Amino acid sequence: MAVAAGLFVYALGLERLPFTVCTFKAFTGWPCATCGTTRAAARLVRGDLAGALALNPATTLAGLGLVPWALCDLALLRRGRALVVSVAPVLRRALTVLLAAALLANWAYLVAAGR
C-alpha cells in the first residue's frame, strides 16, 4: 500500500505542490510530526534515500522498516498465517518511551529544518 501511495504521489507530481496540504502547518505555521512524508515517499520511489531521510527521517525509516514485515507477511499468507510479534510488558514500556523520544526528536528536527 505504501509503495502504491508513493507511486501515486510521484506520478501525479504531488510532492511539487506550491502550497502545504498539512492542516496543522496551515493553522500554526509549524510542521506536524509527519510533515514531508508525501514528498519523502516520492523521493523513495525515485530511489533518493538521502532526500527522503532529509525530508522526514522518522516516516522514511518506519516505511523502510515495514518492507521486511510485509515480505514476511506475504510469505506467511500462503500458509494462512500472519507475522505476530509479542513483547514482554517491561520491554513494551521501554520501547514506548524510546519511540516517543524518537518522535519528539524527529519533530524537533522538522521544526529546526523549517519543513
Tab-separated table of N, CA and C in Angstrom:
chain	number	residue	atom	x	y	z
A	1	MET	N	0.820	-1.188	0.000
A	1	MET	CA	0.000	0.000	0.000
A	1	MET	C	0.865	1.254	0.000
A	2	ALA	N	1.926	1.277	0.821
A	2	ALA	CA	2.799	2.444	0.890
A	2	ALA	C	3.516	2.665	-0.434
A	3	VAL	N	3.916	1.563	-1.085
A	3	VAL	CA	4.575	1.679	-2.385
A	3	VAL	C	3.602	2.266	-3.401
A	4	ALA	N	2.360	1.798	-3.369
A	4	ALA	CA	1.346	2.333	-4.287
A	4	ALA	C	1.125	3.820	-4.027
A	5	ALA	N	1.091	4.220	-2.760
A	5	ALA	CA	0.914	5.638	-2.427
A	5	ALA	C	2.096	6.459	-2.932
A	6	GLY	N	3.298	5.947	-2.752
A	6	GLY	CA	4.495	6.644	-3.245
A	6	GLY	C	4.477	6.787	-4.757
A	7	LEU	N	4.075	5.728	-5.442
A	7	LEU	CA	3.968	5.801	-6.905
A	7	LEU	C	2.908	6.805	-7.332
A	8	PHE	N	1.782	6.833	-6.636
A	8	PHE	CA	0.696	7.767	-6.928
A	8	PHE	C	1.174	9.209	-6.763
A	9	VAL	N	1.856	9.481	-5.647
A	9	VAL	CA	2.375	10.829	-5.373
A	9	VAL	C	3.368	11.230	-6.449
A	10	TYR	N	4.261	10.314	-6.797
A	10	TYR	CA	5.280	10.592	-7.800
A	10	TYR	C	4.659	10.811	-9.176
A	11	ALA	N	3.747	9.931	-9.560
A	11	ALA	CA	3.133	10.017	-10.890
A	11	ALA	C	2.354	11.320	-11.079
A	12	LEU	N	1.677	11.774	-10.044
A	12	LEU	CA	0.889	12.998	-10.145
A	12	LEU	C	1.694	14.266	-9.811
A	13	GLY	N	2.916	14.088	-9.359
A	13	GLY	CA	3.746	15.243	-9.016
A	13	GLY	C	3.272	15.975	-7.779
A	14	LEU	N	2.615	15.268	-6.872
A	14	LEU	CA	2.058	15.922	-5.684
A	14	LEU	C	3.126	16.475	-4.756
A	15	GLU	N	4.348	15.947	-4.849
A	15	GLU	CA	5.402	16.451	-3.964
A	15	GLU	C	5.885	17.832	-4.402
A	16	ARG	N	5.455	18.289	-5.564
A	16	ARG	CA	5.882	19.600	-6.058
A	16	ARG	C	4.798	20.673	-5.929
A	17	LEU	N	3.773	20.414	-5.135
A	17	LEU	CA	2.725	21.412	-4.956
A	17	LEU	C	3.312	22.684	-4.330
A	18	PRO	N	2.899	23.846	-4.787
A	18	PRO	CA	3.454	25.099	-4.263
A	18	PRO	C	2.833	25.539	-2.932
A	19	PHE	N	2.019	24.707	-2.332
A	19	PHE	CA	1.371	25.042	-1.067
A	19	PHE	C	1.355	23.807	-0.179
A	20	THR	N	1.125	24.029	1.096
A	20	THR	CA	1.087	22.910	2.040
A	20	THR	C	-0.311	22.309	2.102
A	21	VAL	N	-0.369	21.005	2.250
A	21	VAL	CA	-1.657	20.330	2.437
A	21	VAL	C	-1.819	19.886	3.894
A	22	CYS	N	-0.893	20.320	4.728
A	22	CYS	CA	-0.934	19.975	6.154
A	22	CYS	C	-1.788	20.993	6.898
A	23	THR	N	-2.895	20.549	7.428
A	23	THR	CA	-3.804	21.446	8.146
A	23	THR	C	-3.135	22.027	9.382
A	24	PHE	N	-2.386	21.211	10.112
A	24	PHE	CA	-1.695	21.689	11.315
A	24	PHE	C	-0.748	22.827	10.961
A	25	LYS	N	0.046	22.633	9.900
A	25	LYS	CA	1.001	23.662	9.490
A	25	LYS	C	0.296	24.901	8.956
A	26	ALA	N	-0.807	24.707	8.243
A	26	ALA	CA	-1.552	25.848	7.704
A	26	ALA	C	-2.079	26.736	8.831
A	27	PHE	N	-2.517	26.140	9.944
A	27	PHE	CA	-3.074	26.913	11.048
A	27	PHE	C	-2.027	27.452	12.015
A	28	THR	N	-0.952	26.679	12.238
A	28	THR	CA	0.027	27.070	13.255
A	28	THR	C	1.323	27.643	12.688
A	29	GLY	N	1.628	27.291	11.448
A	29	GLY	CA	2.905	27.686	10.872
A	29	GLY	C	4.034	26.735	11.238
A	30	TRP	N	3.733	25.742	12.068
A	30	TRP	CA	4.727	24.754	12.494
A	30	TRP	C	4.462	23.446	11.753
A	31	PRO	N	5.512	22.703	11.454
A	31	PRO	CA	5.283	21.406	10.816
A	31	PRO	C	4.703	20.395	11.798
A	32	CYS	N	3.877	19.501	11.308
A	32	CYS	CA	3.396	18.415	12.160
A	32	CYS	C	4.468	17.323	12.187
A	33	ALA	N	4.259	16.321	12.976
A	33	ALA	CA	5.262	15.256	13.123
A	33	ALA	C	5.453	14.444	11.848
A	34	THR	N	4.495	14.516	10.924
A	34	THR	CA	4.615	13.750	9.683
A	34	THR	C	4.820	14.643	8.459
A	35	CYS	N	5.070	15.932	8.663
A	35	CYS	CA	5.304	16.826	7.527
A	35	CYS	C	6.492	16.314	6.704
A	36	GLY	N	6.304	16.302	5.415
A	36	GLY	CA	7.343	15.832	4.500
A	36	GLY	C	7.179	14.385	4.090
A	37	THR	N	6.218	13.688	4.659
A	37	THR	CA	6.050	12.267	4.347
A	37	THR	C	5.662	12.048	2.888
A	38	THR	N	4.788	12.875	2.363
A	38	THR	CA	4.369	12.739	0.962
A	38	THR	C	5.562	12.928	0.036
A	39	ARG	N	6.320	13.975	0.280
A	39	ARG	CA	7.496	14.234	-0.555
A	39	ARG	C	8.563	13.161	-0.349
A	40	ALA	N	8.698	12.648	0.874
A	40	ALA	CA	9.667	11.586	1.149
A	40	ALA	C	9.289	10.309	0.406
A	41	ALA	N	7.998	9.996	0.346
A	41	ALA	CA	7.544	8.805	-0.382
A	41	ALA	C	7.886	8.920	-1.861
A	42	ALA	N	7.696	10.102	-2.417
A	42	ALA	CA	8.033	10.306	-3.829
A	42	ALA	C	9.534	10.157	-4.047
A	43	ARG	N	10.327	10.657	-3.113
A	43	ARG	CA	11.783	10.506	-3.233
A	43	ARG	C	12.201	9.038	-3.144
A	44	LEU	N	11.553	8.280	-2.274
A	44	LEU	CA	11.871	6.852	-2.168
A	44	LEU	C	11.553	6.126	-3.466
A	45	VAL	N	10.438	6.472	-4.085
A	45	VAL	CA	10.071	5.845	-5.358
A	45	VAL	C	11.138	6.132	-6.405
A	46	ARG	N	11.711	7.328	-6.364
A	46	ARG	CA	12.779	7.697	-7.295
A	46	ARG	C	14.122	7.082	-6.907
A	47	GLY	N	14.202	6.478	-5.720
A	47	GLY	CA	15.459	5.886	-5.266
A	47	GLY	C	16.363	6.864	-4.540
A	48	ASP	N	15.838	8.011	-4.135
A	48	ASP	CA	16.607	9.035	-3.446
A	48	ASP	C	16.443	8.873	-1.935
A	49	LEU	N	17.179	7.936	-1.354
A	49	LEU	CA	17.071	7.658	0.072
A	49	LEU	C	17.530	8.851	0.909
A	50	ALA	N	18.626	9.486	0.518
A	50	ALA	CA	19.128	10.636	1.275
A	50	ALA	C	18.110	11.772	1.270
A	51	GLY	N	17.486	12.012	0.136
A	51	GLY	CA	16.475	13.060	0.051
A	51	GLY	C	15.264	12.751	0.909
A	52	ALA	N	14.843	11.491	0.914
A	52	ALA	CA	13.701	11.079	1.738
A	52	ALA	C	14.021	11.237	3.216
A	53	LEU	N	15.226	10.833	3.615
A	53	LEU	CA	15.627	10.976	5.017
A	53	LEU	C	15.712	12.442	5.426
A	54	ALA	N	16.136	13.301	4.527
A	54	ALA	CA	16.225	14.729	4.835
A	54	ALA	C	14.838	15.334	5.029
A	55	LEU	N	13.850	14.851	4.286
A	55	LEU	CA	12.500	15.407	4.390
A	55	LEU	C	11.789	14.976	5.661
A	56	ASN	N	11.880	13.715	6.026
A	56	ASN	CA	11.295	13.237	7.279
A	56	ASN	C	11.945	11.899	7.644
A	57	PRO	N	12.951	11.941	8.511
A	57	PRO	CA	13.675	10.716	8.860
A	57	PRO	C	12.799	9.638	9.488
A	58	ALA	N	11.911	10.009	10.388
A	58	ALA	CA	11.114	9.005	11.109
A	58	ALA	C	10.181	8.245	10.184
A	59	THR	N	9.441	8.957	9.345
A	59	THR	CA	8.498	8.250	8.480
A	59	THR	C	9.224	7.465	7.392
A	60	THR	N	10.380	7.959	6.953
A	60	THR	CA	11.163	7.215	5.970
A	60	THR	C	11.661	5.905	6.561
A	61	LEU	N	12.237	5.975	7.758
A	61	LEU	CA	12.740	4.763	8.407
A	61	LEU	C	11.605	3.802	8.760
A	62	ALA	N	10.471	4.350	9.194
A	62	ALA	CA	9.323	3.495	9.503
A	62	ALA	C	8.829	2.797	8.242
A	63	GLY	N	8.751	3.527	7.165
A	63	GLY	CA	8.316	2.932	5.897
A	63	GLY	C	9.262	1.850	5.421
A	64	LEU	N	10.555	2.119	5.521
A	64	LEU	CA	11.536	1.109	5.124
A	64	LEU	C	11.515	-0.093	6.063
A	65	GLY	N	11.237	0.156	7.335
A	65	GLY	CA	11.152	-0.934	8.312
A	65	GLY	C	9.964	-1.850	8.082
A	66	LEU	N	8.934	-1.309	7.460
A	66	LEU	CA	7.751	-2.123	7.175
A	66	LEU	C	7.946	-3.057	5.984
A	67	VAL	N	8.947	-2.803	5.167
A	67	VAL	CA	9.178	-3.642	3.984
A	67	VAL	C	9.462	-5.092	4.377
A	68	PRO	N	10.430	-5.366	5.285
A	68	PRO	CA	10.659	-6.770	5.652
A	68	PRO	C	9.431	-7.410	6.309
A	69	TRP	N	8.704	-6.635	7.111
A	69	TRP	CA	7.487	-7.145	7.750
A	69	TRP	C	6.480	-7.568	6.680
A	70	ALA	N	6.283	-6.712	5.690
A	70	ALA	CA	5.328	-7.011	4.623
A	70	ALA	C	5.765	-8.235	3.829
A	71	LEU	N	7.053	-8.364	3.559
A	71	LEU	CA	7.545	-9.527	2.821
A	71	LEU	C	7.323	-10.817	3.612
A	72	CYS	N	7.577	-10.773	4.916
A	72	CYS	CA	7.326	-11.945	5.762
A	72	CYS	C	5.841	-12.282	5.793
A	73	ASP	N	5.003	-11.257	5.912
A	73	ASP	CA	3.556	-11.482	5.913
A	73	ASP	C	3.088	-12.094	4.598
A	74	LEU	N	3.645	-11.629	3.493
A	74	LEU	CA	3.271	-12.197	2.194
A	74	LEU	C	3.681	-13.662	2.098
A	75	ALA	N	4.862	-13.983	2.619
A	75	ALA	CA	5.317	-15.373	2.600
A	75	ALA	C	4.424	-16.254	3.476
A	76	LEU	N	4.002	-15.727	4.632
A	76	LEU	CA	3.147	-16.498	5.540
A	76	LEU	C	1.698	-16.576	5.063
A	77	LEU	N	1.291	-15.628	4.237
A	77	LEU	CA	-0.077	-15.588	3.739
A	77	LEU	C	-0.442	-16.874	2.992
A	78	ARG	N	0.513	-17.440	2.297
A	78	ARG	CA	0.264	-18.685	1.555
A	78	ARG	C	-0.112	-19.835	2.487
A	79	ARG	N	0.330	-19.721	3.740
A	79	ARG	CA	0.012	-20.758	4.732
A	79	ARG	C	-1.185	-20.369	5.605
A	80	GLY	N	-1.794	-19.223	5.310
A	80	GLY	CA	-2.926	-18.767	6.101
A	80	GLY	C	-2.528	-18.226	7.462
A	81	ARG	N	-1.297	-17.758	7.562
A	81	ARG	CA	-0.802	-17.234	8.832
A	81	ARG	C	-0.377	-15.782	8.658
A	82	ALA	N	-0.068	-15.131	9.760
A	82	ALA	CA	0.421	-13.756	9.744
A	82	ALA	C	1.556	-13.621	10.748
A	83	LEU	N	2.423	-12.678	10.504
A	83	LEU	CA	3.538	-12.421	11.402
A	83	LEU	C	3.024	-11.740	12.667
A	84	VAL	N	3.365	-12.303	13.801
A	84	VAL	CA	2.963	-11.747	15.087
A	84	VAL	C	4.211	-11.620	15.952
A	85	VAL	N	4.364	-10.473	16.550
A	85	VAL	CA	5.490	-10.247	17.450
A	85	VAL	C	4.930	-9.933	18.827
A	86	SER	N	5.342	-10.707	19.813
A	86	SER	CA	4.898	-10.423	21.181
A	86	SER	C	6.096	-9.888	21.966
A	87	VAL	N	5.813	-8.892	22.779
A	87	VAL	CA	6.862	-8.228	23.548
A	87	VAL	C	6.463	-8.245	25.020
A	88	ALA	N	7.414	-8.550	25.865
A	88	ALA	CA	7.170	-8.561	27.308
A	88	ALA	C	6.752	-7.167	27.771
A	89	PRO	N	5.878	-7.076	28.783
A	89	PRO	CA	5.393	-5.769	29.254
A	89	PRO	C	6.502	-4.781	29.621
A	90	VAL	N	7.556	-5.241	30.261
A	90	VAL	CA	8.653	-4.338	30.645
A	90	VAL	C	9.328	-3.781	29.392
A	91	LEU	N	9.593	-4.647	28.436
A	91	LEU	CA	10.212	-4.206	27.189
A	91	LEU	C	9.260	-3.304	26.405
A	92	ARG	N	7.968	-3.589	26.464
A	92	ARG	CA	6.976	-2.767	25.762
A	92	ARG	C	7.003	-1.334	26.281
A	93	ARG	N	7.095	-1.182	27.594
A	93	ARG	CA	7.159	0.173	28.175
A	93	ARG	C	8.425	0.893	27.714
A	94	ALA	N	9.543	0.187	27.740
A	94	ALA	CA	10.803	0.796	27.310
A	94	ALA	C	10.740	1.191	25.831
A	95	LEU	N	10.176	0.329	25.013
A	95	LEU	CA	10.042	0.653	23.588
A	95	LEU	C	9.098	1.821	23.357
A	96	THR	N	8.058	1.926	24.165
A	96	THR	CA	7.123	3.046	24.052
A	96	THR	C	7.820	4.363	24.369
A	97	VAL	N	8.619	4.379	25.434
A	97	VAL	CA	9.363	5.585	25.807
A	97	VAL	C	10.375	5.925	24.715
A	98	LEU	N	11.068	4.932	24.203
A	98	LEU	CA	12.048	5.146	23.138
A	98	LEU	C	11.382	5.691	21.882
A	99	LEU	N	10.237	5.130	21.524
A	99	LEU	CA	9.509	5.596	20.348
A	99	LEU	C	9.030	7.035	20.531
A	100	ALA	N	8.515	7.360	21.698
A	100	ALA	CA	8.061	8.728	21.973
A	100	ALA	C	9.232	9.706	21.879
A	101	ALA	N	10.375	9.333	22.415
A	101	ALA	CA	11.560	10.196	22.348
A	101	ALA	C	12.016	10.375	20.903
A	102	ALA	N	11.975	9.307	20.128
A	102	ALA	CA	12.374	9.384	18.718
A	102	ALA	C	11.424	10.291	17.933
A	103	LEU	N	10.122	10.186	18.207
A	103	LEU	CA	9.155	11.037	17.507
A	103	LEU	C	9.331	12.507	17.883
A	104	LEU	N	9.611	12.781	19.152
A	104	LEU	CA	9.871	14.162	19.570
A	104	LEU	C	11.155	14.697	18.929
A	105	ALA	N	12.176	13.854	18.858
A	105	ALA	CA	13.426	14.265	18.208
A	105	ALA	C	13.195	14.534	16.723
A	106	ASN	N	12.377	13.701	16.076
A	106	ASN	CA	12.061	13.899	14.665
A	106	ASN	C	11.310	15.215	14.477
A	107	TRP	N	10.355	15.486	15.360
A	107	TRP	CA	9.591	16.731	15.256
A	107	TRP	C	10.507	17.937	15.458
A	108	ALA	N	11.421	17.848	16.426
A	108	ALA	CA	12.394	18.939	16.648
A	108	ALA	C	13.235	19.152	15.394
A	109	TYR	N	13.639	18.062	14.748
A	109	TYR	CA	14.391	18.172	13.501
A	109	TYR	C	13.582	18.888	12.428
A	110	LEU	N	12.306	18.519	12.287
A	110	LEU	CA	11.455	19.144	11.271
A	110	LEU	C	11.282	20.632	11.538
A	111	VAL	N	11.106	20.989	12.795
A	111	VAL	CA	10.974	22.416	13.150
A	111	VAL	C	12.275	23.156	12.835
A	112	ALA	N	13.407	22.584	13.246
A	112	ALA	CA	14.710	23.210	13.014
A	112	ALA	C	15.032	23.320	11.526
A	113	ALA	N	14.608	22.325	10.754
A	113	ALA	CA	14.877	22.329	9.309
A	113	ALA	C	13.920	23.234	8.544
A	114	GLY	N	12.895	23.712	9.224
A	114	GLY	CA	11.936	24.608	8.575
A	114	GLY	C	11.018	23.916	7.599
A	115	ARG	N	10.695	22.676	7.863
A	115	ARG	CA	9.800	21.930	6.975
A	115	ARG	C	8.452	22.527	7.084
